Every structure is written in C-alpha cells, then in structure tokens.
mmCIF file of C-alpha atoms in Angstrom:
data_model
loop_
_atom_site.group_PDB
_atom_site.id
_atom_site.type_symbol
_atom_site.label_atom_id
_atom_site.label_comp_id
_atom_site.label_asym_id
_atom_site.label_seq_id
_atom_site.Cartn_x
_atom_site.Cartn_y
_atom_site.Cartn_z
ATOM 1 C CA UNK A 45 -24.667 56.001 -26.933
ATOM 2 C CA UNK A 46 -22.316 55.978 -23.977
ATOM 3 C CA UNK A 47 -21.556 58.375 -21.236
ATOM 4 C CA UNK A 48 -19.153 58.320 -17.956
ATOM 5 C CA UNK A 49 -17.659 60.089 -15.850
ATOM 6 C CA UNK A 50 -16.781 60.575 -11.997
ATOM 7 C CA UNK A 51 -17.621 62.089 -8.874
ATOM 8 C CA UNK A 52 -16.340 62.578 -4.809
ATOM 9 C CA UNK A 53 -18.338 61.533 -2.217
ATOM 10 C CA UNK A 54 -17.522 62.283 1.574
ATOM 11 C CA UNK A 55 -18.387 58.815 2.936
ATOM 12 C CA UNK A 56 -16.387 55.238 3.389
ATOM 13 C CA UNK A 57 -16.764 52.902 1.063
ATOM 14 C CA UNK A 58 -19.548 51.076 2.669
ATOM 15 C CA UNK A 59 -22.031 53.477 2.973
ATOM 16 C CA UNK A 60 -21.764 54.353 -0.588
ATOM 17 C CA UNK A 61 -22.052 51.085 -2.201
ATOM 18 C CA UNK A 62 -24.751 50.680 0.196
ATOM 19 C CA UNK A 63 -26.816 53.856 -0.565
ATOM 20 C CA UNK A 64 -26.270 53.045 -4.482
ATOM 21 C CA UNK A 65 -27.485 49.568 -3.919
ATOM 22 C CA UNK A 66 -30.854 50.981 -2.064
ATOM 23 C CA UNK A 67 -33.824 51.261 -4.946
ATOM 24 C CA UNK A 68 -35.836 53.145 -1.885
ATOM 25 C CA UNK A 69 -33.118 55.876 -1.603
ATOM 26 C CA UNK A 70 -31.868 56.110 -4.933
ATOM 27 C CA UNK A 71 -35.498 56.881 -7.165
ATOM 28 C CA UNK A 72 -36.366 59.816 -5.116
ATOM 29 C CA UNK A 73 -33.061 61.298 -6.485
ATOM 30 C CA UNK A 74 -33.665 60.858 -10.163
ATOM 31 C CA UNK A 75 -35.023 64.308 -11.818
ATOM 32 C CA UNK A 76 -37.894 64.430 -13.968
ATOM 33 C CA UNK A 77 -39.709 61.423 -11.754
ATOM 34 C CA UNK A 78 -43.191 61.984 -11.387
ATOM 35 C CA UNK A 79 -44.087 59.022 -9.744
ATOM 36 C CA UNK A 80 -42.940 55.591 -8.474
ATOM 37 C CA UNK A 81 -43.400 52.228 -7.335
ATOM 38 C CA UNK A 82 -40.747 50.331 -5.065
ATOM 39 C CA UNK A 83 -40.786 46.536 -4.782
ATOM 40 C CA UNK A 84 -37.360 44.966 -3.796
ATOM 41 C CA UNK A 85 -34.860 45.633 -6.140
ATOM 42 C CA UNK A 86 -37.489 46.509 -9.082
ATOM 43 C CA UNK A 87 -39.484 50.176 -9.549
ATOM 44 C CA UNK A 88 -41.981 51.385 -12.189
ATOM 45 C CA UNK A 89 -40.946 54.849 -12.766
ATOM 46 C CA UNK A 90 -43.182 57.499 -14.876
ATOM 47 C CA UNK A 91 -40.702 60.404 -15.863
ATOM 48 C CA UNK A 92 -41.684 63.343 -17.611
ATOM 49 C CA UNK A 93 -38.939 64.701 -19.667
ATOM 50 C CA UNK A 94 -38.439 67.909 -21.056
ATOM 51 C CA UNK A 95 -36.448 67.300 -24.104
ATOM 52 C CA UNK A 96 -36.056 71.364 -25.170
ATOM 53 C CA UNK A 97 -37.725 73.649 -27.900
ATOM 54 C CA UNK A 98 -34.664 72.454 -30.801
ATOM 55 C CA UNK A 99 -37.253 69.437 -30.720
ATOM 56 C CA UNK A 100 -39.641 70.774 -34.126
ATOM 57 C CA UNK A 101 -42.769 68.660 -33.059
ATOM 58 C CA UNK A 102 -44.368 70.871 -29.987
ATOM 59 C CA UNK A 103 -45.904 67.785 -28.613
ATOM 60 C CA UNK A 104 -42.658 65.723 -28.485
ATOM 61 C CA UNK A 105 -40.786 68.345 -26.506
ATOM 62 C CA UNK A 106 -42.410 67.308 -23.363
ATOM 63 C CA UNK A 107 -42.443 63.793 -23.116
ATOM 64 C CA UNK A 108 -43.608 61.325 -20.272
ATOM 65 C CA UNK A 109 -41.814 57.840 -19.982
ATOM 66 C CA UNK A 110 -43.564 54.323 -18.367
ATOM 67 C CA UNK A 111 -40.768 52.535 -17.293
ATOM 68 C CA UNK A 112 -39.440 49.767 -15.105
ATOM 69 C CA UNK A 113 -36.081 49.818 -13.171
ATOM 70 C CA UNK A 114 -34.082 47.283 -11.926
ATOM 71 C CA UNK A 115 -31.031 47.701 -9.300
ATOM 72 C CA UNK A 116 -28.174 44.817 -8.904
ATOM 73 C CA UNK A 117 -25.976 44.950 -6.977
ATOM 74 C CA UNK A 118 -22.064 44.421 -8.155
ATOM 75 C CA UNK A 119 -18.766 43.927 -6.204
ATOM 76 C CA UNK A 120 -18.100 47.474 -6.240
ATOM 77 C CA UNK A 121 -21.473 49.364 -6.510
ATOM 78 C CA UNK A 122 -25.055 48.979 -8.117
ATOM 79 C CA UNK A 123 -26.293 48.367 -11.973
ATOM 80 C CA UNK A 124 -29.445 50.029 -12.629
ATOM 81 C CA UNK A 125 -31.236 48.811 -15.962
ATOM 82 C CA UNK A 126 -34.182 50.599 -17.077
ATOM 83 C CA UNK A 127 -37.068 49.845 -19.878
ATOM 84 C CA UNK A 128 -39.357 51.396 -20.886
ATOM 85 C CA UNK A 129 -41.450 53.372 -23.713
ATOM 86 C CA UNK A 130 -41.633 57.813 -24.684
ATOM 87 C CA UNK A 131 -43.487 59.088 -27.137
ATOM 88 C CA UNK A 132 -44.107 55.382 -28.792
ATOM 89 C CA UNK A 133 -40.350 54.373 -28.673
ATOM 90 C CA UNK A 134 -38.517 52.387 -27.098
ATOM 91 C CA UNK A 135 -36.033 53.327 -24.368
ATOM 92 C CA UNK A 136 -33.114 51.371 -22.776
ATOM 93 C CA UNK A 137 -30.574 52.623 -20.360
ATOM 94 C CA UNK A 138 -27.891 50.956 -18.476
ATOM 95 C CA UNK A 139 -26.224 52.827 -15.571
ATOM 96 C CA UNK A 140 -23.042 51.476 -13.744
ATOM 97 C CA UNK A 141 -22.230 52.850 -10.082
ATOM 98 C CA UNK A 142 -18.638 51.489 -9.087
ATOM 99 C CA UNK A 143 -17.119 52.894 -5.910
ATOM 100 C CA UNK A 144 -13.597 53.078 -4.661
ATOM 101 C CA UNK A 145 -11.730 54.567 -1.884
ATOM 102 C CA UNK A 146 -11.030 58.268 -2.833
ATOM 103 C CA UNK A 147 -8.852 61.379 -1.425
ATOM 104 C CA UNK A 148 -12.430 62.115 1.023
ATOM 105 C CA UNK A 149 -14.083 59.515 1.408
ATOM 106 C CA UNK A 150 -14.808 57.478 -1.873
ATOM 107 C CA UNK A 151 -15.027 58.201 -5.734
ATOM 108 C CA UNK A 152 -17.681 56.837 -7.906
ATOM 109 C CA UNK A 153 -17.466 56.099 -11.314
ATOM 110 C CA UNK A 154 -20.353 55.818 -13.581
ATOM 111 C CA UNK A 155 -21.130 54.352 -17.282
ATOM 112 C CA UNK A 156 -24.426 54.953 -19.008
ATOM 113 C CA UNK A 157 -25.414 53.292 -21.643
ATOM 114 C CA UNK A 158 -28.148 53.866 -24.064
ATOM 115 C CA UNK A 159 -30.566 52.577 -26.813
ATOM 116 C CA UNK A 160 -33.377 54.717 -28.322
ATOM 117 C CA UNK A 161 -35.783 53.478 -30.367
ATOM 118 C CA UNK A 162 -36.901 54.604 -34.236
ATOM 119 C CA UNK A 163 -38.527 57.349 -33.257
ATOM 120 C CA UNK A 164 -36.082 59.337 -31.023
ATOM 121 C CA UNK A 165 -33.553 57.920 -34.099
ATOM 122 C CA UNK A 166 -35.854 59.546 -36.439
ATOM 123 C CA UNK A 167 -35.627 63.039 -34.653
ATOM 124 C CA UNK A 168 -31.683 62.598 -34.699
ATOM 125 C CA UNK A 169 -32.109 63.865 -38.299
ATOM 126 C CA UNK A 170 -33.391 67.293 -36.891
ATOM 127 C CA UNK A 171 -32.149 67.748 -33.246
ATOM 128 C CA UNK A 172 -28.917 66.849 -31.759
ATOM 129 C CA UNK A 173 -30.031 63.443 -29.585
ATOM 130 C CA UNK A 174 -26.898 62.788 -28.180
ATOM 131 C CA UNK A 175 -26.268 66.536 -26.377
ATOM 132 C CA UNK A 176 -29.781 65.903 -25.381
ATOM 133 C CA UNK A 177 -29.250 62.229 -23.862
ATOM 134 C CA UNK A 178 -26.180 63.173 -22.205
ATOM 135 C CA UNK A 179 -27.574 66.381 -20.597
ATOM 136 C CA UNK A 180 -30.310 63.871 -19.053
ATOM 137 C CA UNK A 181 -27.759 61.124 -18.197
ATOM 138 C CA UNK A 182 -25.751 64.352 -16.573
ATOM 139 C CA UNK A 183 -28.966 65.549 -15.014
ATOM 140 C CA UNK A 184 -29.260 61.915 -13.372
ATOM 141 C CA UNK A 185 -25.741 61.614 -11.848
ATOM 142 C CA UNK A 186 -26.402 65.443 -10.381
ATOM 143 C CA UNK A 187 -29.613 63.988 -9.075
ATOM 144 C CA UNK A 188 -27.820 61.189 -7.448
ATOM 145 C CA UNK A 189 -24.693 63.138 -6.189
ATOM 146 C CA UNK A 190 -26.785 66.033 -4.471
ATOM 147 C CA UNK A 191 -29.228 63.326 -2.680
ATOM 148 C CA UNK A 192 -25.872 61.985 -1.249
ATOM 149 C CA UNK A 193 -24.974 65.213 -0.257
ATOM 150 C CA UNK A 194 -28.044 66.465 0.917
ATOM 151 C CA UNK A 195 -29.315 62.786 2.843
ATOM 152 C CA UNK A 196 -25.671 61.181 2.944
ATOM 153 C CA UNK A 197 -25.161 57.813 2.469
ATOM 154 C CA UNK A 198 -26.268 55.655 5.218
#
C-alpha cells in the first residue's frame, strides 16, 4: 500500500530538513505513541492503535505495536523505516520526508509505504485495511505538521 501527499511549512529549507532528520523531535509527534526509546538515529516505539469498531474481533480493535524506527537522512529530507509486530503480524512502513523551497517557507512531500502481515491481510476480507492504513499514515503526517507548527523547526 502506498500513500503521499504534501504539506507547507513556514520555515527555510534548513530548518526543515533538519527538524525531519532529528529522531528526538520527530517521535514525540507521532500519535498513538505510548512510549519510546531514543538512541541516535534508532527508537523502539510502543504504539497503541485504535483501528475502529468496522474491525469484527473486539480485541483486535485496539491494538498495541512493539516496534523499532530508524531515521536516515537523504539529500532532501529524512527516511524513516519502521518494524515491528500488532496483534501477531507483521508490520513494515516506509516514510519519505523530501523538502523543497515553497511559496512560505518550504513544502514537504511525503511517500508512505506499507506491508502488513497475514493477519491484518486476513481482516482485509471483512474491514476496509487500506481506508484504515491511510487514515493512520494521514494521522502521522498531521502529527508531524502540527509539532512543526506548534515547536517550529529549529
């Protein structure tokens, strides 16, 4: 599954691609994160994810997700690459920040990528997994975008 789309930032250049390239700055901003563990350019992140009453197993609505994060930096932005496990599946997700000069400041453009495992594949028979993965790849970016906003890159 794969997601993009865009966003404004009121900053240079700089600051942007630095602030997306800062692991410290960036988890904070992610919803759902219940707890986490910076070391460099690596995190363990534990989300808890609530993935909405369509889901027909009560106990799989609510799920919590071990998982470890990695940040690299690219010439225009930041690549974050997360793995981990939910509900006994496996999770992958690939997230491209690329920033360019924009009307105010800069725009960044992001790419997600993702790979679910059998079970979340499974569920796609009874729940719509995509509008579900793209509201939390949506949630992310708004995560992101109001931490800029709110802390501003610096």
């Amino acid at each position: 599954m794969k997601y993009s789309g865009s966003f404004a930032v009121s900053a240079p250049v700089e600051r942007v691609v630095a602030f997306v390239r800062d692991l410290e700055k960036v988890a904070p901003c992610i919803p759902d994160v219940v707890s986490y563990t910076v070391n460099g350019d690596e995190a363990r992140v534990k989300f808890r994810v609530e993935l909405g009453d369509e889901v027909p197993i009560a106990e799989l609505r609510r799920v919590t997700a071990d998982s470890q994060l990695k940040v690299t930096p690219t010439e225009a932005g930041a690549k974050y690459s997360m793995k981990g496990r939910a509900a006994g599946s496996g999770v992958e997700v690939s997230l491209d920040l690329s920033v360019k000069p924009g009307d105010a400041g800069s725009t960044v453009q992001w790419v997600a990528e993702v790979s679910l495992g059998r079970l979340f594949g499974m569920m796609a028979k009874f729940v719509d997994i995509d509008a579900m993965v793209k509201r939390i790849a949506q949630d992310t970016i708004d995560g992101i975008v109001k931490c800029m906003g709110s802390q501003g890159p610096t």
